CSV table of C-alpha atoms in Angstrom, one decimal:
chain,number,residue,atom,x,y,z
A,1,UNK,CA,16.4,26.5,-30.9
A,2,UNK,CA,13.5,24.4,-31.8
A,3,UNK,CA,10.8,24.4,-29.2
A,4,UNK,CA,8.1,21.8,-28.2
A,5,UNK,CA,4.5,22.4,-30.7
A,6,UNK,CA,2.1,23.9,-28.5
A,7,UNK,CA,-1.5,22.4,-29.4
A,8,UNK,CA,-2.5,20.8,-25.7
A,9,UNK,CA,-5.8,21.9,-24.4
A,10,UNK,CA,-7.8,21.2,-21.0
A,11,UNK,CA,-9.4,17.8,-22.5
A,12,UNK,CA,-5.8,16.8,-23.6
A,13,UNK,CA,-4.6,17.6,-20.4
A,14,UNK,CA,-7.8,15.0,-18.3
A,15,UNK,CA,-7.1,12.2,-21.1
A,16,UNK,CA,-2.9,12.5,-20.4
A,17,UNK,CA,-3.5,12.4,-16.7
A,18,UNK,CA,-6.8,10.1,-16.4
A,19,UNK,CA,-5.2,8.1,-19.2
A,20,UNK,CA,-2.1,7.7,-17.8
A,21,UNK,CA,-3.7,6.7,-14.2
A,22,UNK,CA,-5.8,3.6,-15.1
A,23,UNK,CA,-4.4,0.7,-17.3
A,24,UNK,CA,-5.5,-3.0,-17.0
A,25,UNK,CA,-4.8,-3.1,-13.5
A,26,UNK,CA,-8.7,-3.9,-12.9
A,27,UNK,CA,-8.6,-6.6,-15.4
A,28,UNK,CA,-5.2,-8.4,-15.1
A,29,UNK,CA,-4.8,-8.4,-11.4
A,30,UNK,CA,-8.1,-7.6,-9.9
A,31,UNK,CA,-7.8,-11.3,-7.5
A,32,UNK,CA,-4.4,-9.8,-6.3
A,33,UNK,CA,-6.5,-6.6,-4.6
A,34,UNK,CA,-9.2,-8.5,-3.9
A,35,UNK,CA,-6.9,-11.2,-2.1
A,36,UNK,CA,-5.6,-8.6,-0.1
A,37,UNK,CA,-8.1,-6.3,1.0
A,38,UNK,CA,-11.3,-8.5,-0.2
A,39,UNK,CA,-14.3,-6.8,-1.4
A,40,UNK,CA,-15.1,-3.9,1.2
A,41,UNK,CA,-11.4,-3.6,1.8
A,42,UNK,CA,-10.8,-3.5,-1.6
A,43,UNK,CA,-13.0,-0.4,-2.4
A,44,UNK,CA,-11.9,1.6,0.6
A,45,UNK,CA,-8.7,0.8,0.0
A,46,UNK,CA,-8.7,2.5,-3.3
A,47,UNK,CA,-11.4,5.5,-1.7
A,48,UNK,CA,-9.0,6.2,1.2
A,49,UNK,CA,-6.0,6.1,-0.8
A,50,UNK,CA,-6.9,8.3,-4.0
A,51,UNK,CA,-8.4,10.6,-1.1
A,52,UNK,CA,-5.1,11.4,0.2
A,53,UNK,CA,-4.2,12.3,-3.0
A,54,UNK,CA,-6.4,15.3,-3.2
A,55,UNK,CA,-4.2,17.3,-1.1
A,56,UNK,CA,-1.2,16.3,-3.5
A,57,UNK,CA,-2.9,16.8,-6.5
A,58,UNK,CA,-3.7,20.5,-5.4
A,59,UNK,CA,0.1,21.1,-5.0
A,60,UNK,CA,0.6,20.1,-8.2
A,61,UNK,CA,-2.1,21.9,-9.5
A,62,UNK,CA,0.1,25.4,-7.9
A,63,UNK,CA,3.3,24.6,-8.7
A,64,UNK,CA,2.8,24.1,-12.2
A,65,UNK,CA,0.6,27.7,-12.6
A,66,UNK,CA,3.4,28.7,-11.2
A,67,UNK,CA,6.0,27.1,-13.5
A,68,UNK,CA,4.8,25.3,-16.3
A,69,UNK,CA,8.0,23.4,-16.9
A,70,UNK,CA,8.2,19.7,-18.3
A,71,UNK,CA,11.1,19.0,-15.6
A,72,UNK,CA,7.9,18.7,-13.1
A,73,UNK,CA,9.1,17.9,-9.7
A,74,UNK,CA,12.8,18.6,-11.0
A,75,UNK,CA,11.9,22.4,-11.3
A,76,UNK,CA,9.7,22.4,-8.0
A,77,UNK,CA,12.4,20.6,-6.1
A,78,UNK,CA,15.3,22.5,-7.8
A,79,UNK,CA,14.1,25.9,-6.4
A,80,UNK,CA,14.7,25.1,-2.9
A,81,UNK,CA,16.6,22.0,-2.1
A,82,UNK,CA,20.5,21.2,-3.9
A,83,UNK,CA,20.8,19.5,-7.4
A,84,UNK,CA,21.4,16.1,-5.8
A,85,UNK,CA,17.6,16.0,-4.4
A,86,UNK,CA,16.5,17.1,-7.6
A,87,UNK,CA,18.2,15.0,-9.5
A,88,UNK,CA,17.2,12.0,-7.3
A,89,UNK,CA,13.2,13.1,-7.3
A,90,UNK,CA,13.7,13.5,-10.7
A,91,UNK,CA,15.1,10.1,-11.7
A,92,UNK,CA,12.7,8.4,-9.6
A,93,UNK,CA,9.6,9.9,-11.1
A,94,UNK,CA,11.0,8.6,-14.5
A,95,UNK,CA,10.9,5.1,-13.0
A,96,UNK,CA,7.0,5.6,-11.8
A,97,UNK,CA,6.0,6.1,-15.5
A,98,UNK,CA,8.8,4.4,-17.5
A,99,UNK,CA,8.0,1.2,-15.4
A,100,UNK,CA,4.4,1.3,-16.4
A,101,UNK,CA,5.3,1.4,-20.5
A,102,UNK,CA,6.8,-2.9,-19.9
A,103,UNK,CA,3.9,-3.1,-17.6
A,104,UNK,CA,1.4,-2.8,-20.7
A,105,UNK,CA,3.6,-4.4,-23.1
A,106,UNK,CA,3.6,-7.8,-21.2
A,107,UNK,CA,0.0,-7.4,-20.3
A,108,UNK,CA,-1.2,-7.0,-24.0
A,109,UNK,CA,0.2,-10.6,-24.5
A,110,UNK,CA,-1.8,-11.6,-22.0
A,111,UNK,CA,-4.8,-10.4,-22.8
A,112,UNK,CA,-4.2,-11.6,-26.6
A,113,UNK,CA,-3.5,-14.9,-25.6
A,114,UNK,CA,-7.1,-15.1,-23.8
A,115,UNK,CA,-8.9,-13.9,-27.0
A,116,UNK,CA,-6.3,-16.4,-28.8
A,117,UNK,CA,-5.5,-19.5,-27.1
A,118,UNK,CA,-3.0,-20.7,-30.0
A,119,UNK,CA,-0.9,-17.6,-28.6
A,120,UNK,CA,-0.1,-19.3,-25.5
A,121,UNK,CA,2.9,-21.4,-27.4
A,122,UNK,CA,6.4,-21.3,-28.3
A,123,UNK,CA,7.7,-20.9,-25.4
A,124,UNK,CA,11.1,-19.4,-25.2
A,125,UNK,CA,12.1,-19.4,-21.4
A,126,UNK,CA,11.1,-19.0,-18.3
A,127,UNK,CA,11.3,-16.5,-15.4
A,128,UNK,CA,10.9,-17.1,-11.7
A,129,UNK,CA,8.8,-20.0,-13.2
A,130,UNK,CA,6.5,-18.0,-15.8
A,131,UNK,CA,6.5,-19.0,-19.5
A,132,UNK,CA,7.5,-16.3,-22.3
A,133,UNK,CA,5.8,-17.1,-25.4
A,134,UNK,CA,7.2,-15.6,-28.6
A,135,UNK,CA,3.6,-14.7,-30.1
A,136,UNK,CA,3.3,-12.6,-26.8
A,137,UNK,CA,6.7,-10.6,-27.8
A,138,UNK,CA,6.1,-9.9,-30.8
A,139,UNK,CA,2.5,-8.5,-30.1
A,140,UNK,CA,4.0,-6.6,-27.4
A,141,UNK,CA,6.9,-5.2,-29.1
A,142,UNK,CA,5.0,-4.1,-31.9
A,143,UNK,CA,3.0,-1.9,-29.9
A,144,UNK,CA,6.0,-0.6,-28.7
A,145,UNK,CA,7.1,0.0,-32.0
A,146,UNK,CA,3.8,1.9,-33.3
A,147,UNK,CA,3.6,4.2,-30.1
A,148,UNK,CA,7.1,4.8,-30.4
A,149,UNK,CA,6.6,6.2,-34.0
A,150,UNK,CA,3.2,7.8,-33.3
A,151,UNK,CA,4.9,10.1,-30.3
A,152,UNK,CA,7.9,10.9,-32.4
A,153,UNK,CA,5.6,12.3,-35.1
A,154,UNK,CA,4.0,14.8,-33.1
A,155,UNK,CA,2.4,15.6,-29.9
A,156,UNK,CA,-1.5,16.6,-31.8
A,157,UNK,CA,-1.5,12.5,-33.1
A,158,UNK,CA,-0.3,11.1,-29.7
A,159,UNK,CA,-2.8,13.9,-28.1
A,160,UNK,CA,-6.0,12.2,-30.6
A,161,UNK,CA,-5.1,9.1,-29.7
A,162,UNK,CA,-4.9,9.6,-26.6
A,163,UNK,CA,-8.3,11.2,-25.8
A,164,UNK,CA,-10.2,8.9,-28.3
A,165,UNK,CA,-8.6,5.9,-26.4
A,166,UNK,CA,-10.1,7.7,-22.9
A,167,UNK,CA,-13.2,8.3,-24.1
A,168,UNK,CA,-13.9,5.0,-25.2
A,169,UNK,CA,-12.5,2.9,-22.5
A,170,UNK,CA,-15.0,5.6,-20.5
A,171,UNK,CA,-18.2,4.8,-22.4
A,172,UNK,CA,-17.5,0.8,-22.7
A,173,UNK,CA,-17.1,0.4,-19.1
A,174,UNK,CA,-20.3,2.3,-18.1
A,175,UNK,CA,-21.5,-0.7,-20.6
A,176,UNK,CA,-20.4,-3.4,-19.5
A,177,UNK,CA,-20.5,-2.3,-15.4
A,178,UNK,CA,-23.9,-1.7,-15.6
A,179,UNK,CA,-25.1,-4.4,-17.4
A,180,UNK,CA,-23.2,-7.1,-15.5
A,181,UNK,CA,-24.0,-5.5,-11.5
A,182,UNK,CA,-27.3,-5.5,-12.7
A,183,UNK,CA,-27.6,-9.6,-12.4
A,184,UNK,CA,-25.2,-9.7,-9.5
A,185,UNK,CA,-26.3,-10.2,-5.7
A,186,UNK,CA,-24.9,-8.9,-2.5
A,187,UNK,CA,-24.6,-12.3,-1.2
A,188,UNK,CA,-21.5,-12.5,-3.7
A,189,UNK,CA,-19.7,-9.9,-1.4
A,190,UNK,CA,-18.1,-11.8,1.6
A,191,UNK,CA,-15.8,-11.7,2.5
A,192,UNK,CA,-15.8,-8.3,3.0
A,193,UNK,CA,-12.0,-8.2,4.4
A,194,UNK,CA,-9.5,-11.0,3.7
A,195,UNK,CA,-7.1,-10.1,6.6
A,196,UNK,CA,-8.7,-8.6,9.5
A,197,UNK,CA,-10.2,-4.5,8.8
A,198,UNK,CA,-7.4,-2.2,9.3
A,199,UNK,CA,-5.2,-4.5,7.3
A,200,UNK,CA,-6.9,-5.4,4.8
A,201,UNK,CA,-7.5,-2.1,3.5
A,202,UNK,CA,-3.6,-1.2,4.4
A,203,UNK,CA,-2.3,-3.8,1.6
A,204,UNK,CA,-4.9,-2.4,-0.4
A,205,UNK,CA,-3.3,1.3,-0.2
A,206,UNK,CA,-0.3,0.2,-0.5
A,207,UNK,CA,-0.8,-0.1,-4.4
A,208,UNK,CA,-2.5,3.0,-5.0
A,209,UNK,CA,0.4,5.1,-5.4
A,210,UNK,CA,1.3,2.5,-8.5
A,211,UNK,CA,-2.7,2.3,-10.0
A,212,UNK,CA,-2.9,6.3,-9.2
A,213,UNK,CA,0.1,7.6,-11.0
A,214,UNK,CA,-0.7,9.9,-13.8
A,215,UNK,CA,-2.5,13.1,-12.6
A,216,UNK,CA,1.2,14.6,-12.6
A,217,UNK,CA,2.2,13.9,-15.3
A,218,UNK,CA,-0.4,17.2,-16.6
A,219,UNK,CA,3.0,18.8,-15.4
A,220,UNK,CA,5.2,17.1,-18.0
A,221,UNK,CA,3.1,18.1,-21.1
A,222,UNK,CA,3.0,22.2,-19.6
A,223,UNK,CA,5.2,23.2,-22.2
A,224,UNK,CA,2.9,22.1,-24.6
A,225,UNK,CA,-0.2,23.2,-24.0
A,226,UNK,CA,-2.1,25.9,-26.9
A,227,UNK,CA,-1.3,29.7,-27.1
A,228,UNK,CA,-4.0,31.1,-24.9
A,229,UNK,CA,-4.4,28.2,-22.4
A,230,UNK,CA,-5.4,29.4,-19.0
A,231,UNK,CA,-2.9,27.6,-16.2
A,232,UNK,CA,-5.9,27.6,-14.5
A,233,UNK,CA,-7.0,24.5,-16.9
A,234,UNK,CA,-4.2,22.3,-15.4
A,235,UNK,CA,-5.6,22.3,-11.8
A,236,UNK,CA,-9.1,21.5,-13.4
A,237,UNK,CA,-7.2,18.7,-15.0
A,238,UNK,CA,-5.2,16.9,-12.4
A,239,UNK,CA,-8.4,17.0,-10.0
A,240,UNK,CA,-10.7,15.7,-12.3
A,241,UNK,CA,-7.9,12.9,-13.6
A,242,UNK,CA,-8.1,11.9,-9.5
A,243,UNK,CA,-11.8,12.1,-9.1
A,244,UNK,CA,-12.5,9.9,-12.2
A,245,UNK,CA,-9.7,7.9,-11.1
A,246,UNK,CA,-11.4,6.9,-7.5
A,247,UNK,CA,-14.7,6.1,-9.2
A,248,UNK,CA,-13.6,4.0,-12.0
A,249,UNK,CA,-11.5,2.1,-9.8
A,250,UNK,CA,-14.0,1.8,-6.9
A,251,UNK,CA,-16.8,1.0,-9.2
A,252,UNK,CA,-15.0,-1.6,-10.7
A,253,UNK,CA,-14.0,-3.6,-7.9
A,254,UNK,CA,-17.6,-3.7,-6.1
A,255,UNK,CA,-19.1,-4.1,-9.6
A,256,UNK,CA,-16.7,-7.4,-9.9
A,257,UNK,CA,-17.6,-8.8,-6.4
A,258,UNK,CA,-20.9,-7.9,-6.7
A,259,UNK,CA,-21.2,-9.7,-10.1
A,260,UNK,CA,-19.7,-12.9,-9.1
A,261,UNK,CA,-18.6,-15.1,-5.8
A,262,UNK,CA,-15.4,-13.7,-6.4
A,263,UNK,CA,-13.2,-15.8,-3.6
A,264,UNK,CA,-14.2,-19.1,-6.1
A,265,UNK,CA,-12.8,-17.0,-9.3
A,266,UNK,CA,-9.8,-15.6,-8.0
A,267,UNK,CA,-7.6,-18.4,-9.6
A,268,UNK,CA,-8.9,-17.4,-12.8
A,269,UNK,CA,-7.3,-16.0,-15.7
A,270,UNK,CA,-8.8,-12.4,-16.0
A,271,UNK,CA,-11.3,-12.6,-12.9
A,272,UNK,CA,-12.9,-9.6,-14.2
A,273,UNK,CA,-14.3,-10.7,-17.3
A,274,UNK,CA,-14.8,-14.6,-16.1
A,275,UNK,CA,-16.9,-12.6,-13.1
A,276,UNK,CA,-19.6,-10.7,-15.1
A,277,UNK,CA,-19.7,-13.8,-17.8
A,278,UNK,CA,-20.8,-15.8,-14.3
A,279,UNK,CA,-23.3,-12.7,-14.0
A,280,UNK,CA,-25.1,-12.7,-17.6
A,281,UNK,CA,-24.3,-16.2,-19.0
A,282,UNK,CA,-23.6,-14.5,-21.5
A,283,UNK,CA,-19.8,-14.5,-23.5
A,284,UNK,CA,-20.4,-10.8,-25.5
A,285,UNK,CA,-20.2,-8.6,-22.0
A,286,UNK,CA,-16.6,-10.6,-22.1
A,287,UNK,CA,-15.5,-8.9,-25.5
A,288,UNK,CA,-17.1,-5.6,-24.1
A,289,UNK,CA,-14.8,-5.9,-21.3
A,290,UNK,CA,-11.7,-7.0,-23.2
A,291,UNK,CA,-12.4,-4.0,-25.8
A,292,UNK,CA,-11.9,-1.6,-23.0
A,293,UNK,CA,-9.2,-3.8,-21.9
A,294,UNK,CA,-7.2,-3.0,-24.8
A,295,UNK,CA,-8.6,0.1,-25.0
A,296,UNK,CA,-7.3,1.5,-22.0
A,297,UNK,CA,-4.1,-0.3,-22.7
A,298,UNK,CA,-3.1,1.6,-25.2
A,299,UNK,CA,-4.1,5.2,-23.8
A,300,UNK,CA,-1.9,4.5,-20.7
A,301,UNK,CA,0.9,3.1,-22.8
A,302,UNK,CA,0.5,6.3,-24.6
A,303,UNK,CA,0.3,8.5,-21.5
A,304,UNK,CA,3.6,7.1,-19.7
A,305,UNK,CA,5.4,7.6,-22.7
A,306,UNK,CA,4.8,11.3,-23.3
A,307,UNK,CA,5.5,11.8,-19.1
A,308,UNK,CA,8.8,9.5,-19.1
A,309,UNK,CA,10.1,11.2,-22.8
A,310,UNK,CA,9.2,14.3,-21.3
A,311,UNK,CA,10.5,14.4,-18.0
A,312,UNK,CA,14.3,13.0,-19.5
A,313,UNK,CA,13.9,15.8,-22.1
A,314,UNK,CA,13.6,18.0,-19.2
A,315,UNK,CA,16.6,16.5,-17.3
A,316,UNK,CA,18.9,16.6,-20.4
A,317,UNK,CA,18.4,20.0,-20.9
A,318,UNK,CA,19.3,21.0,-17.2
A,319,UNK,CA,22.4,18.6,-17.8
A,320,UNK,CA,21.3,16.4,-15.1
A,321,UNK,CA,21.9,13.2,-18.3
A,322,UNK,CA,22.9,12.9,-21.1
A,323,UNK,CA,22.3,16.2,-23.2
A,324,UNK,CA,21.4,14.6,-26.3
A,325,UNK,CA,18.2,13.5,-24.3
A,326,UNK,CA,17.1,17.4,-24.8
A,327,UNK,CA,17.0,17.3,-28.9
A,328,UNK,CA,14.0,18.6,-30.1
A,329,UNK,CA,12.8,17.2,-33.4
A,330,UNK,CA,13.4,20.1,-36.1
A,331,UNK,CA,10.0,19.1,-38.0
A,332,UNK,CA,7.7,17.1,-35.8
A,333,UNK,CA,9.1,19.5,-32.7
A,334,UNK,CA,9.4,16.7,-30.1
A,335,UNK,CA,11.8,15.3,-27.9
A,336,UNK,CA,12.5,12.2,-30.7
A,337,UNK,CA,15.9,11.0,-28.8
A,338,UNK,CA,14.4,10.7,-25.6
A,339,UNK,CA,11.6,9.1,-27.0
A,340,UNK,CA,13.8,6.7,-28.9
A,341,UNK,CA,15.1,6.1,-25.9
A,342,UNK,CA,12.0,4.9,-23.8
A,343,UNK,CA,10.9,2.9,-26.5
A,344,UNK,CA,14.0,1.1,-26.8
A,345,UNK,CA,13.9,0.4,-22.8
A,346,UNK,CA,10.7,-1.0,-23.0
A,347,UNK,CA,11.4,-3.3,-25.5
A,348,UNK,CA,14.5,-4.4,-23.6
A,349,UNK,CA,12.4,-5.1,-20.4
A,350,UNK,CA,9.4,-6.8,-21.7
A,351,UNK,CA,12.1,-10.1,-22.7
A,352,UNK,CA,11.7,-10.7,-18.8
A,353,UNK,CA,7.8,-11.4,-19.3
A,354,UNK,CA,4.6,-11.2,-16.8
A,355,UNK,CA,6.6,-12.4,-13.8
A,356,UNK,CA,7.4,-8.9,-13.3
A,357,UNK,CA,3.5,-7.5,-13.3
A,358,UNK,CA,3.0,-7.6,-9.6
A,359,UNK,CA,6.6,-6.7,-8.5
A,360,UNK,CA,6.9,-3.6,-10.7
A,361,UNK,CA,3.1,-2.1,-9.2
A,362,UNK,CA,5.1,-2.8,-5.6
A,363,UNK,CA,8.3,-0.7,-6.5
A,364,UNK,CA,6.1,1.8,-9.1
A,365,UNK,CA,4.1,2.7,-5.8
A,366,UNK,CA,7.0,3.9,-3.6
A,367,UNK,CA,8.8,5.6,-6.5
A,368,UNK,CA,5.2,7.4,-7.1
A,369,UNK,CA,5.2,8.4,-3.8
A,370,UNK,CA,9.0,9.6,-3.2
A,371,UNK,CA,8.2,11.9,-6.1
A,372,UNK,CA,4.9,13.2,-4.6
A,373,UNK,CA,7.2,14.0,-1.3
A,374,UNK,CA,9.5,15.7,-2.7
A,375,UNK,CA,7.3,18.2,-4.4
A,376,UNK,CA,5.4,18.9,-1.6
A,377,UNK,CA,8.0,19.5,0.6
A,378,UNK,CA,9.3,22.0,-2.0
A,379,UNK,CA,6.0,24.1,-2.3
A,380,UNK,CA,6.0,24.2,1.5
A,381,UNK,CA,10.1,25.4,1.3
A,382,UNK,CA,8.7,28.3,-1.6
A,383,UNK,CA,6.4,29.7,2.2
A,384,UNK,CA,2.7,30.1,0.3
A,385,UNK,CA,0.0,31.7,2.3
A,386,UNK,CA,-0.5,29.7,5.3
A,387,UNK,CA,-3.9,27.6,4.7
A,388,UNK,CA,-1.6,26.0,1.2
A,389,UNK,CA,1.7,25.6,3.1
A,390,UNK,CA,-1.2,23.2,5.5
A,391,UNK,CA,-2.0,21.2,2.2
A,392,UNK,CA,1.9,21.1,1.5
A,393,UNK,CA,2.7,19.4,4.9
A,394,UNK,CA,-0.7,17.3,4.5
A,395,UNK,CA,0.8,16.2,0.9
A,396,UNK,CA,4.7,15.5,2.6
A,397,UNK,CA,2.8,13.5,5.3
A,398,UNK,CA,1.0,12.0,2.7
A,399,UNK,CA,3.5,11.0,0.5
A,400,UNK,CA,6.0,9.4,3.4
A,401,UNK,CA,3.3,7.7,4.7
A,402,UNK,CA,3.0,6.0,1.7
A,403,UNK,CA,6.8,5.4,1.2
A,404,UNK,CA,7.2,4.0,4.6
A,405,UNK,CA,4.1,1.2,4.3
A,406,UNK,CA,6.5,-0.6,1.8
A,407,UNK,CA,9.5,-0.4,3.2
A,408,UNK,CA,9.0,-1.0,6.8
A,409,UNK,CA,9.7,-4.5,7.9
A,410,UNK,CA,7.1,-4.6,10.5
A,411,UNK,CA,4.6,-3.4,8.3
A,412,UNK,CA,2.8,-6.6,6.1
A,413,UNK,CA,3.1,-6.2,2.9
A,414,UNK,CA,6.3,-4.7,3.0
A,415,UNK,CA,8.9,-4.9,-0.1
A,416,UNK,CA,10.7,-8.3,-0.9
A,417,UNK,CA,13.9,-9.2,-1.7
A,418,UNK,CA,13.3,-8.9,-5.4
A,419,UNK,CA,11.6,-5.5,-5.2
A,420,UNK,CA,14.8,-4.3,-3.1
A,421,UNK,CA,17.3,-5.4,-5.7
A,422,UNK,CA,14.9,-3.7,-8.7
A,423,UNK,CA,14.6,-0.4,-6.7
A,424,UNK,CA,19.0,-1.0,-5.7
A,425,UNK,CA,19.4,-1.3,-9.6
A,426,UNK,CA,17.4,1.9,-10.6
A,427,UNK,CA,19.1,4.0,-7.8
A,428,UNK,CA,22.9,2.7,-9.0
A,429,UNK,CA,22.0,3.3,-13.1
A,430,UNK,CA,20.9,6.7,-11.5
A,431,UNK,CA,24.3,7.5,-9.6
A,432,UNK,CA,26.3,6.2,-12.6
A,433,UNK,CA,24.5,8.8,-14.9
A,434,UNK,CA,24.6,11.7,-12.6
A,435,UNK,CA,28.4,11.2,-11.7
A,436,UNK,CA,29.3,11.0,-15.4
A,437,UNK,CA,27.5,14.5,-16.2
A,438,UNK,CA,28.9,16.1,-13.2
A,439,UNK,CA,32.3,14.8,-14.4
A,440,UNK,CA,31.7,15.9,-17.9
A,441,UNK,CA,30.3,19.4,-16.6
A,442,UNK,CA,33.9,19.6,-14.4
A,443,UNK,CA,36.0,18.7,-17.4
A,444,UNK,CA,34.6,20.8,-20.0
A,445,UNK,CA,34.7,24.2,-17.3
A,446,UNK,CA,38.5,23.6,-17.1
């Protein structure tokens, strides 16, 4: 049987995980953190939140030592708790990075209609009172289409691409951060919190799970990594994917209310980049800005591809879907159906245009942290020395903390009707697909 190519080093590893973390989140919805949390609560939001992920992130960094498998929290979870967890943990980490893929689709029109004014026509329809302009579906489906074809053709190109896409986004931002704080002014600051301290930076964290997704996903490449790779290399790449991670995004978000009086910009179209052009009078720090944009676009794109085409590879070959999900590409040795098949969802799901950019980050976030729970729990279940089975319950504690600040009515912030009905819809398609295996598995046993 064909196996996956094995070329991944420790570099790959930080660019898949880093990569597939931070997207255009700091650019596309920066007023929506900065409305909720405003400046202060906005950065400590983000510190307090990608804090509490340390503890997670070492669990992960165990388990998969332990078992480099590309099922991920499927293999952790199916070790100690019945298929029907596993399965469910499973399918709902495949929802945390497959949402992200129509995330980046939409937002590339976005960002191409900015640069391009003219691509803010032909509108086709409109949902929950957005337009969808055709320019901004064919941009977007065509970088479906190329990162579709660059991940079935081999793990080493999507693996260059990945970390030259990192490394750039990396070195513009240093650019264009420290150029544009540099003419800013504290007065810009206030307000420091929008609602009142404590909740300020609570609808702050509740995001984090969404903007913070990706360190795992290390996990979902294991199988791939080179002959001679020291599992060692993945725990030094999942913590340094969520150190890098806080930084960039803390930096960012005092860097942009630093820069600008942000509370007068947040109506505007890419805050970010209208903020530091406020800062410099100057329009080039813009294009610096919208060249890590796109940068950084495309790496984390790239990243939630390989960890959703990965992860249903993994669950096709335990028979937990469809078993053609596990074919492994006889030449270019990847999973090419399940990749075919997250390209073609993405390009099914960016028809319903940018209405959907907040709402997915809201059901992304719990779906995140259902997944982070779950392996947790199952590290504390395998009974490690004592001092890590503390860490595990931190990371359980952790993770349903984080589940139950969206979906607690009394909590503000909590999920709306629409997010409900998204997260219903997943869990149903889930159900329908795991009854139809089971029945299969039954009938063909008989």
């Amino acid at each position: 049987m064909t196996e996956l190519a094995r070329k991944l080093r420790v570099v790959d590893y930080f660019t898949l995980g880093w990569g597939t973390m931070v997207g255009v989140g700091w650019l596309v919805v920066m007023d929506d953190w900065l409305l909720r949390g405003g400046a202060l609560g906005g950065v400590l939001g983000f510190a307090i939140g990608g804090a509490l992920l340390l503890p997670i992130g070492y669990v992960y960094g165990q388990l998969v030592m332990a078992m480099p498998d590309a099922a991920g929290e499927v293999a952790y979870t199916a070790k100690v708790f019945p298929q029907a967890i596993s399965f469910a943990t499973g399918w709902m980490m495949v929802l945390s990075y497959f949402i992200v893929c129509p995330w980046e689709a939409v937002a590339i029109g976005k960002i191409a209609g900015y640069i391009f004014p003219s691509l803010d026509s032909l509108e086709l329809y409109r949902i929950a009172g957005r337009p969808v302009y055709l320019p901004h579906l064919v941009i977007g489906l065509g970088l479906i289409a190329l990162l579709t074809v660059l991940n079935y053709r081999g793990i080493g190109l999507s693996a260059t691409f990945q970390n030259w896409t990192t490394f750039g986004t990396l070195a513009l931002f240093v650019v264009f951060v420290a150029f544009g704080a540099s003419k800013g002014s504290a007065a810009n600051l206030p307000p420091l919190f929008t609602h009142g301290g404590f909740v300020s930076v609570l609808l702050v964290m509740q995001v984090v799970p969404y903007y913070m997704t990706g360190y795992e996903s290390v996990a979902k490449a294991a199988e791939e990594r080179s002959p001679g790779f020291s599992g060692r290399g993945f725990f030094t790449a999942i913590w340094m994917a969520i150190v890098v991670g806080i930084l960039f995004y803390t930096i960012v978000i005092a860097a942009v209310a630093y820069a600008a009086p942000w509370r007068r910009l947040t109506g505007e179209k890419f805050m970010t980049a209208v903020a530091f052009e406020y800062a410099t009078g100057s329009h080039w720090i813009v294009r610096v800005i919208l060249a890590a944009a796109l940068l950084s676009l495309f790496k984390v794109f790239n990243g939630n591809l390989v960890a959703a085409s990965r992860l249903l590879f993994a669950m096709g070959r335990r028979g937990l879907v469809e078993r053609k999900l596990a074919a492994v590409h006889p030449r270019n040795q990847t999973p090419s159906v399940a990749v075919i098949c997250v390209g073609v969802a993405t390009a099914a799901c960016m028809f319903l245009g940018d209405a959907i950019l907040v709402p997915i980050s809201e059901v992304g976030s719990v779906a995140s942290a259902a997944g982070w729970l779950a392996a947790c729990a199952a590290y504390y279940r395998m009974g490690p020395a004592p001092r890590e089975r503390l860490v595990a319950a931190i990371g359980v504690a952790v993770g349903l903390g984080m589940i139950l600040m969206k979906i607690v009515p009394a909590i503000p912030g909590h999920f709306s009707g629409y997010e409900w009905l998204a997260l219903a819809v997943w869990g149903l398609i889930g159900l329908g697909l795991g009854w139809r295996e089971r029945a299969l598995a039954v009938a063909s046993a008989k």
